[in-house]
Short mmCIF file of C-alpha atoms in Angstrom, two decimals:
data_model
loop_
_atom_site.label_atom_id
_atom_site.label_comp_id
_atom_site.label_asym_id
_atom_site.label_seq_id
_atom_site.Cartn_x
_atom_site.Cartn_y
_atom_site.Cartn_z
CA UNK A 1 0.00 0.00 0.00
CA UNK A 2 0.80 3.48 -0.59
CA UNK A 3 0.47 6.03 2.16
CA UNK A 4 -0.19 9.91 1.76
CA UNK A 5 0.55 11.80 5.24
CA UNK A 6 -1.58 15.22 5.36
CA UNK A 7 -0.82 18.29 7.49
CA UNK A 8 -2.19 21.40 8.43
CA UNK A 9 -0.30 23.91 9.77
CA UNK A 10 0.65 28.03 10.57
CA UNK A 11 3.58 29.69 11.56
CA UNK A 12 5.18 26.22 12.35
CA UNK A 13 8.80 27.20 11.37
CA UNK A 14 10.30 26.34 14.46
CA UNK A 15 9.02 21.99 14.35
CA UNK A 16 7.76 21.65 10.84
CA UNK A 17 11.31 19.80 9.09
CA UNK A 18 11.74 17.80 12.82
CA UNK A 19 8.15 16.37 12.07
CA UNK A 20 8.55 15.99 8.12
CA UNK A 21 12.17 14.71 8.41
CA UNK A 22 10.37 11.83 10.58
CA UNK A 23 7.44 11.25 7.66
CA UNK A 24 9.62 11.21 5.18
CA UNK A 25 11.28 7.82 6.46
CA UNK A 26 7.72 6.16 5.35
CA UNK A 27 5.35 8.37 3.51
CA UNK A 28 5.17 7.62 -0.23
CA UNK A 29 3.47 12.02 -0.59
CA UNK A 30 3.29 14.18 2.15
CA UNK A 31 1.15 16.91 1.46
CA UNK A 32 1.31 20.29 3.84
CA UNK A 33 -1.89 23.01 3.63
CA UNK A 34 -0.94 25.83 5.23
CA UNK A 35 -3.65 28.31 6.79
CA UNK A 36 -2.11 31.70 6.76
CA UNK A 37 1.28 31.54 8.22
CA UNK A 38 3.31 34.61 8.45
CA UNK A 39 7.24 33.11 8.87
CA UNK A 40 9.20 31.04 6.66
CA UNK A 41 7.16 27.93 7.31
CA UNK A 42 6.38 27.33 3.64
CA UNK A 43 9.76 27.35 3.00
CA UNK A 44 10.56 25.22 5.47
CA UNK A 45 7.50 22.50 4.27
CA UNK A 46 9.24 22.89 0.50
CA UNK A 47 12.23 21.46 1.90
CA UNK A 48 10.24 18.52 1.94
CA UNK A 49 7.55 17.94 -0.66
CA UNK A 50 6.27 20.11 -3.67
CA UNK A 51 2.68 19.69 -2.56
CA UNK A 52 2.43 22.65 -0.25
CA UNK A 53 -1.37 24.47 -0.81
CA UNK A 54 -2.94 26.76 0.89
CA UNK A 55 -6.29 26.99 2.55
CA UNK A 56 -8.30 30.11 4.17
CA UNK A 57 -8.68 30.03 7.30
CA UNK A 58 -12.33 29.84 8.03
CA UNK A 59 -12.02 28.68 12.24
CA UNK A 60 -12.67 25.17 11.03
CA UNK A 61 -10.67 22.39 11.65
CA UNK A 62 -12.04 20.11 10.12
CA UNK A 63 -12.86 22.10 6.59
CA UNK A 64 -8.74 22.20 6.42
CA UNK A 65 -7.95 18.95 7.29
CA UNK A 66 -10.57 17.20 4.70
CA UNK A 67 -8.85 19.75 2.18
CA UNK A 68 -5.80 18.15 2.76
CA UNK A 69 -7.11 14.72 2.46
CA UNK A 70 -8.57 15.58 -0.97
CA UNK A 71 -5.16 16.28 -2.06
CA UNK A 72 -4.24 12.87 -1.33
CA UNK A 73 -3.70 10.16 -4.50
CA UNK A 74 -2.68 7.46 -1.84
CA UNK A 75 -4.05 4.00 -1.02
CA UNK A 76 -4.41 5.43 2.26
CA UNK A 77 -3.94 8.81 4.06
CA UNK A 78 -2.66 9.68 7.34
CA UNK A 79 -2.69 13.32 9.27
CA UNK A 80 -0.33 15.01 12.20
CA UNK A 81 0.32 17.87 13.81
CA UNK A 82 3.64 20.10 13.07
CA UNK A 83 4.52 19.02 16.66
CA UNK A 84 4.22 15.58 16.12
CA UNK A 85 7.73 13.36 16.43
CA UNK A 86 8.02 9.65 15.09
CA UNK A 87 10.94 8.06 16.66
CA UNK A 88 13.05 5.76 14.12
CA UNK A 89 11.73 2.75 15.98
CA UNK A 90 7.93 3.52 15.62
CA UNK A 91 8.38 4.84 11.78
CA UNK A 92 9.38 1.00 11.61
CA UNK A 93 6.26 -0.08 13.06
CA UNK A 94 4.41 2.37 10.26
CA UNK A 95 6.48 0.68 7.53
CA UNK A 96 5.22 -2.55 8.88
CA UNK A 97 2.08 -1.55 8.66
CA UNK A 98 1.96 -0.38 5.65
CA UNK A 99 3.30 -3.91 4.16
CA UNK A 100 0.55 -5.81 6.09
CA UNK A 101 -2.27 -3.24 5.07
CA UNK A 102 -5.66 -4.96 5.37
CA UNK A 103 -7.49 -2.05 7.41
CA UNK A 104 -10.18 0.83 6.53
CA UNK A 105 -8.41 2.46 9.95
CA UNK A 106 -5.45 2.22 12.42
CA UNK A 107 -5.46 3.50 15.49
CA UNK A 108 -2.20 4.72 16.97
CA UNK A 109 -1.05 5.48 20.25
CA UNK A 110 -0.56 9.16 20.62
CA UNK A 111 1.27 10.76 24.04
CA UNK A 112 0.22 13.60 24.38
CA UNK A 113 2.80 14.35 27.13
CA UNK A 114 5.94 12.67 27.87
CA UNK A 115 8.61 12.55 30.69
CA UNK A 116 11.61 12.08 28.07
CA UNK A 117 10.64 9.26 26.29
CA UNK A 118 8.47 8.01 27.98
CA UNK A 119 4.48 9.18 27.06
CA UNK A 120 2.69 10.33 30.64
CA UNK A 121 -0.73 11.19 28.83
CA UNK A 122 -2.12 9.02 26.16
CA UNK A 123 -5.14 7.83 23.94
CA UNK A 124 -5.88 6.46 21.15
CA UNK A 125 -6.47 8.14 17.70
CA UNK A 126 -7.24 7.21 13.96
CA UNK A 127 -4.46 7.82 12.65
CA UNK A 128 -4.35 6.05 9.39
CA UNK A 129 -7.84 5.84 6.91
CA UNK A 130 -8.39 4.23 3.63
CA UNK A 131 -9.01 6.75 0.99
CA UNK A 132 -11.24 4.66 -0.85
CA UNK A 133 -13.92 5.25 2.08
CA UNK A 134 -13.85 8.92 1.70
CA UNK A 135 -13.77 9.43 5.50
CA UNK A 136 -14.25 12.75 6.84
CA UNK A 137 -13.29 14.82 10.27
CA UNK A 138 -16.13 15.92 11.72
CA UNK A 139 -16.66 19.31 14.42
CA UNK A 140 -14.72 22.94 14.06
CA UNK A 141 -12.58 22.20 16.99
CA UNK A 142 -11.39 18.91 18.35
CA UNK A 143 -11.87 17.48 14.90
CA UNK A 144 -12.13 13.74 14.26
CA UNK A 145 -13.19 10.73 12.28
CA UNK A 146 -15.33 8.36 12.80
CA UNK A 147 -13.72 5.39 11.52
CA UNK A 148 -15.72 2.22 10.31
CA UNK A 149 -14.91 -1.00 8.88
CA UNK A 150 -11.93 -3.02 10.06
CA UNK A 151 -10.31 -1.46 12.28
CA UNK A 152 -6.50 -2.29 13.63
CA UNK A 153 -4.52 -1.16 17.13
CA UNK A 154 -1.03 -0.70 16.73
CA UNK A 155 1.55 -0.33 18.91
CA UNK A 156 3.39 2.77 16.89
CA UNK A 157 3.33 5.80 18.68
CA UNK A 158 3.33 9.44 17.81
CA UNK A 159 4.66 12.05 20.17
CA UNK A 160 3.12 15.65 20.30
CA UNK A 161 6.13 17.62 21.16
CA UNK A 162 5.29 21.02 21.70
CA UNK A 163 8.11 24.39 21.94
CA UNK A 164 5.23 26.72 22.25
CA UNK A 165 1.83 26.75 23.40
CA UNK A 166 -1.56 27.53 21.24
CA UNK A 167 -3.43 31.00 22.34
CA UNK A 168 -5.07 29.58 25.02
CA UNK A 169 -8.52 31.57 23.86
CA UNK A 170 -8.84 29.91 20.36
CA UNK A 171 -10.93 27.39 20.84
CA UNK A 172 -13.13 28.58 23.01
CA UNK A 173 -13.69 31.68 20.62
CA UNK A 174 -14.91 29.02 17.96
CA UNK A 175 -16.96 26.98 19.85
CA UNK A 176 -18.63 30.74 20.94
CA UNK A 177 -18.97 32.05 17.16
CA UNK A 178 -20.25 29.25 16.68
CA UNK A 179 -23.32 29.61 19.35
CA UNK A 180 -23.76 33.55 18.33
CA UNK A 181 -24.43 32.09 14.80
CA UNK A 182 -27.18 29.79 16.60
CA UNK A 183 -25.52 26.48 15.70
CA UNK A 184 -26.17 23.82 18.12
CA UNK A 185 -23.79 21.96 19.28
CA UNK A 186 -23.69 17.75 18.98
CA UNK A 187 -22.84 15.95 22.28
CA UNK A 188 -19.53 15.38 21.46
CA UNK A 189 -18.68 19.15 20.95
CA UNK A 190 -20.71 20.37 23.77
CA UNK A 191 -18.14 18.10 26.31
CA UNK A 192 -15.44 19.30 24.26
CA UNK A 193 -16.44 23.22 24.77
CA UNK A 194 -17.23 22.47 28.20
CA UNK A 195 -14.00 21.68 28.92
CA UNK A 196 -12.33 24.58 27.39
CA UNK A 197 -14.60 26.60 29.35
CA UNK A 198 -12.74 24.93 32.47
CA UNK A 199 -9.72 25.31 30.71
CA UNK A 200 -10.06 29.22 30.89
CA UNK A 201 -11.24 29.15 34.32
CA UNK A 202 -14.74 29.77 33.34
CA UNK A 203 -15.82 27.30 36.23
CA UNK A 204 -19.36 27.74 36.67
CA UNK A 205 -20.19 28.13 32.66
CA UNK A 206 -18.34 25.09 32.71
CA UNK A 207 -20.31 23.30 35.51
CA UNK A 208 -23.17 24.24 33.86
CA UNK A 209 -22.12 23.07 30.30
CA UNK A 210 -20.75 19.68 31.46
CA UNK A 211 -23.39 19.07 33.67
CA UNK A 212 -26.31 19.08 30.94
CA UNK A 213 -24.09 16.87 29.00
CA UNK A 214 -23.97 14.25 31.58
CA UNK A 215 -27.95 14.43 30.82
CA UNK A 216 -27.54 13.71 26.92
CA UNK A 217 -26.70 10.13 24.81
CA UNK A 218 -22.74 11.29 24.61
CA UNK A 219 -19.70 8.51 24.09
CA UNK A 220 -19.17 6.94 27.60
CA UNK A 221 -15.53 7.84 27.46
CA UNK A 222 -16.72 11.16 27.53
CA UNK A 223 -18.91 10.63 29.81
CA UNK A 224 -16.22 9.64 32.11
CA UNK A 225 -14.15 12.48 31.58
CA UNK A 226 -16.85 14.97 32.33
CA UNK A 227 -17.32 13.66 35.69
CA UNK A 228 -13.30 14.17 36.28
CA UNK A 229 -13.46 17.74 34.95
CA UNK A 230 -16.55 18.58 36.89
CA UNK A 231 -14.59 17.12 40.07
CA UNK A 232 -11.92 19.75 38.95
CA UNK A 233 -14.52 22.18 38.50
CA UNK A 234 -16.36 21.92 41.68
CA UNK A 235 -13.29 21.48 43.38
CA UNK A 236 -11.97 24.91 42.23
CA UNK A 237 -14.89 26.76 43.64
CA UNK A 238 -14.71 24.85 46.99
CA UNK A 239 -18.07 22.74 46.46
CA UNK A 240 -16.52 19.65 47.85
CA UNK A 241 -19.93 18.03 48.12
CA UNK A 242 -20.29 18.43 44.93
CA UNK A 243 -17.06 17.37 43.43
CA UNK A 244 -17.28 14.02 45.34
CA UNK A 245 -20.28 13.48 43.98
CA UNK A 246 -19.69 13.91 40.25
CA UNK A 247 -16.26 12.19 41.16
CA UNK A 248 -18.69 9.21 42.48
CA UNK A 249 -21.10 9.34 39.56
CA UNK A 250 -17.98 7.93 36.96
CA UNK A 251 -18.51 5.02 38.55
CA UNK A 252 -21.76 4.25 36.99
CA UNK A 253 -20.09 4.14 33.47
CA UNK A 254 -17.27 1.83 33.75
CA UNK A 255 -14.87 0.21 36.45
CA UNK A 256 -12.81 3.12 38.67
CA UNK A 257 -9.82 4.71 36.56
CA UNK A 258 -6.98 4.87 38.15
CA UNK A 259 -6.58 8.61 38.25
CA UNK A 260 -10.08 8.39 40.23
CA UNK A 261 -9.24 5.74 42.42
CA UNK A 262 -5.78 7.98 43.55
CA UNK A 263 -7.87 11.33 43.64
CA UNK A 264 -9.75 8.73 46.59
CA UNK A 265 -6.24 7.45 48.00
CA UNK A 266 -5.72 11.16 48.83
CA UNK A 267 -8.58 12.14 50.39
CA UNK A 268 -8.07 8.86 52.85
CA UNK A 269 -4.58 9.50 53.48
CA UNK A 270 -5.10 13.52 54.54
CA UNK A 271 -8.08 12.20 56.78
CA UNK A 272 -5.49 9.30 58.26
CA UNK A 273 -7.26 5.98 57.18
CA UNK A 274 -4.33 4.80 55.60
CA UNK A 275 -6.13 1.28 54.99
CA UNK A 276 -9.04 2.81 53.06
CA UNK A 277 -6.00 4.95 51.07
CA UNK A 278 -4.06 1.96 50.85
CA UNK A 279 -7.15 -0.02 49.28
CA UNK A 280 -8.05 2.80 46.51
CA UNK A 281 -3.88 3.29 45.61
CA UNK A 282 -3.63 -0.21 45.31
CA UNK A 283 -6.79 -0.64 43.47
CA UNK A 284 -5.43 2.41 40.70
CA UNK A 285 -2.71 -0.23 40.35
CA UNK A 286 -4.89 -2.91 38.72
CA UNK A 287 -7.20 -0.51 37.07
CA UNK A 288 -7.11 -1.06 32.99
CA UNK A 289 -5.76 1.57 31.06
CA UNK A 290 -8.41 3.63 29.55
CA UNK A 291 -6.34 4.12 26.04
CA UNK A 292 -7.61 0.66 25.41
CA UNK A 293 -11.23 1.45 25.29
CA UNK A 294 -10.23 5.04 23.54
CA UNK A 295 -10.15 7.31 26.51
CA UNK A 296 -7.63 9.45 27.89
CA UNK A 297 -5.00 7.41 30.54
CA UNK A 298 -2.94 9.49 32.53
CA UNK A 299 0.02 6.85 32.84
CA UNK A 300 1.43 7.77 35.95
CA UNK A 301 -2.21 7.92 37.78
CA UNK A 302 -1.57 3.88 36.66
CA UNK A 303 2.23 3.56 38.08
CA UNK A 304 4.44 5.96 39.47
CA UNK A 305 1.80 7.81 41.35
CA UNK A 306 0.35 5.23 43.77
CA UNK A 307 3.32 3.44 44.05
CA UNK A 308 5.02 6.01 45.50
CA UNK A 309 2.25 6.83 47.77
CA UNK A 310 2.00 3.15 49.05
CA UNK A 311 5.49 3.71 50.14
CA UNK A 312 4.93 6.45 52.55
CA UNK A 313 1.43 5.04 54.07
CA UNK A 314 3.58 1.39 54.56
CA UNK A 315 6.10 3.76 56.59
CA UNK A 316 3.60 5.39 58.58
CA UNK A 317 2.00 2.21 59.10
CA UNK A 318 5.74 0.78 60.26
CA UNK A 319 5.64 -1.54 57.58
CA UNK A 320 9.29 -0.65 56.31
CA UNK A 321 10.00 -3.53 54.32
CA UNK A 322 6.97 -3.11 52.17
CA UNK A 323 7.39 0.46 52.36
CA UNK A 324 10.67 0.24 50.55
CA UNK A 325 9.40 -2.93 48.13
CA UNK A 326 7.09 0.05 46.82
CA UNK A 327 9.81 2.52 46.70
CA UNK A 328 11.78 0.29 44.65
CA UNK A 329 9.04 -0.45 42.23
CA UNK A 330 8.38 3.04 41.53
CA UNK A 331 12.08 3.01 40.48
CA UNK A 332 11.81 1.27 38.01
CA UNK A 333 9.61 3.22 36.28
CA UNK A 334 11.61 6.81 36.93
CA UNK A 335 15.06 5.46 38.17
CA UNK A 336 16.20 9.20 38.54
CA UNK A 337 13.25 10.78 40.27
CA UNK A 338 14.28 12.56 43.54
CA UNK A 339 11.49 11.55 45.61
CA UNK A 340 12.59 7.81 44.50
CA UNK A 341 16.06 8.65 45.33
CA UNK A 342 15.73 10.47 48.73
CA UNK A 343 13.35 7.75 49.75
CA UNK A 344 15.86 4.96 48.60
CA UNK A 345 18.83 6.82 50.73
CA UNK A 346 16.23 6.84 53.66
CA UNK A 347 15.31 2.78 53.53
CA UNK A 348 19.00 2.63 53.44
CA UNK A 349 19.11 3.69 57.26
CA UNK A 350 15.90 2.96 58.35
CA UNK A 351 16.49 -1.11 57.34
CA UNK A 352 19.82 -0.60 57.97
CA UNK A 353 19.86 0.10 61.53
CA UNK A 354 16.76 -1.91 62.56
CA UNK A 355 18.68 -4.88 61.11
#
């Protein structure tokens, strides 16, 4: 199979050749639409490929990036971000792919956030679509597809590796030209603008927003994710009643994340019960990652986090041996953490001298 990769992109001087120096290890056209930059990022995308086109900007994702895909001549297409990285061992795993090609979409891992190499924050996107289906992203901000047919997981993973951050207004300004023109907004937008209203601090908008879409026939995963924001929401305007509550309510979609059950471990351990703490930490360390059913997994809500907290209620609790077992685990995940390290030279003495 042949594979086109599509971006969008302004004013991405700065990334643009790191990302396309990546796609150009596997992409048979790459194909860059750019929506009104004002540096040298053309130049940079010409570097590159001789497909670079242009697209006005019309505060609609999705309008740009299904102009891009129509540029396409590809068995299938594929779309980043100027910020995305491939490492050489994952633009393997694409090659791969694209010799075993029996798919209408592949799903890829994409981290979000990473501590070095390793990804911190991660989901799941579609990633890779057959062209012959004519797929198309859907909603102005937070675009997406909704892939049908066979569908593949793989384990290749794109980084989004950001040097700057996006105007932190932008899409909130759509979502709200978009209400002043009296368009309504689909469930999957409405979460989606209710959590850039949190985003901006706009906490009881946000309440209010998230709240009625709670009410609605939304994607679980969402679902799931607007009780955790509205935890954060209600939190931030001291309605603790409140926050539990909607914290609670998650529960009635899907087995406890493990970013809820350690938001529980907390509240134990600052009232004392360290048994009830220990029970909801240890419990965040058999929860299944979310990525696998397409939500978002905050990877060290699933690992580092409760680990290390199981250490210090197992010293509290006197239990030194199992304090440090913890310690030691957490380790291996980030061998050069401080925490990890001052607790390691503490175990040293505390076993140490009891022995």
């Amino acid at each position: 199979m042949t594979l086109s990769v599509c971006l969008i992109v302004k004013d991405e001087q700065e990334v643009l050749g790191r990302c396309l120096n990546c796609v150009s290890k596997f992409a048979d056209q790459i194909i860059v639409v750019d929506t009104g930059s004002s540096d040298d990022t053309v130049e940079e995308a010409r570097k590159f490929t001789d497909e670079v086109y242009f697209f006005e900007w019309c505060a609609d994702f999705s309008a740009a990036r299904n102009f891009a895909f129509e540029k396409a001549d590809c068995d299938y297409v594929m779309w980043l971000d100027a910020d995305d990285v491939i490492s050489d061992e994952n633009c393997e795993k694409i090659k791969k792919l694209k010799k075993n090609a029996d798919f209408d979409a592949a799903y890829l891992l994409y981290a979000a956030s990473a501590d070095g190499d390793k990804p911190t924050f991660e989901y799941y996107r579609e990633r890779i679509l057959k062209r012959s289906r004519n797929f198309k992203f859907e909603g102005a901000v937070h675009e997406a597809v909704s892939a049908s047919g066979k569908i593949v997981y793989s384990d290749a993973v794109i980084l989004h590796k950001k040097v700057k951050e996006n105007e932190p207004l932008r899409n909130l300004k759509i979502y709200q030209k978009q209400i002043a023109r009296g368009i309504c907004l689909d469930e999957r937008s409405k979460f989606y603008y209710g959590r850039e209203l949190f985003f901006n601090g706009m906490y009881l908008e946000s309440a209010a927003v998230l709240e009625n879409f709670l009410t609605g026939n939304g994607w679980i995963e969402n679902k799931i994710e607007a009780c955790l924001n509205l935890y954060y929401v209600y939190s931030a305007i001291c309605e603790k009643e409140k926050a539990q509550n909607a914290l609670l309510k998650a529960f009635l979609y899907a087995p406890p994340r493990s970013e809820f059950c350690c938001i529980l471990g907390e509240k134990f351990m600052r009232e004392n019960d360290f048994n009830s703490a220990i029970f909801w930490y240890e419990t965040a360390l058999n929860a299944k990652s979310p990525a696998l059913s397409g939500g978002f997994a905050n990877v060290d809500y699933g690992g580092f986090i409760p680990l290390m907290q199981l250490c210090v209620l197992y010293d509290r609790l006197g239990d030194y041996e199992k304090a440090n077992s913890y310690n030691e685990a957490a380790g291996k995940i980030k061998p050069m953490n401080e925490n990890y390290l001052n607790n390691k030279k503490y175990f040293r003495k505390r076993l140490g001298k009891r022995n």
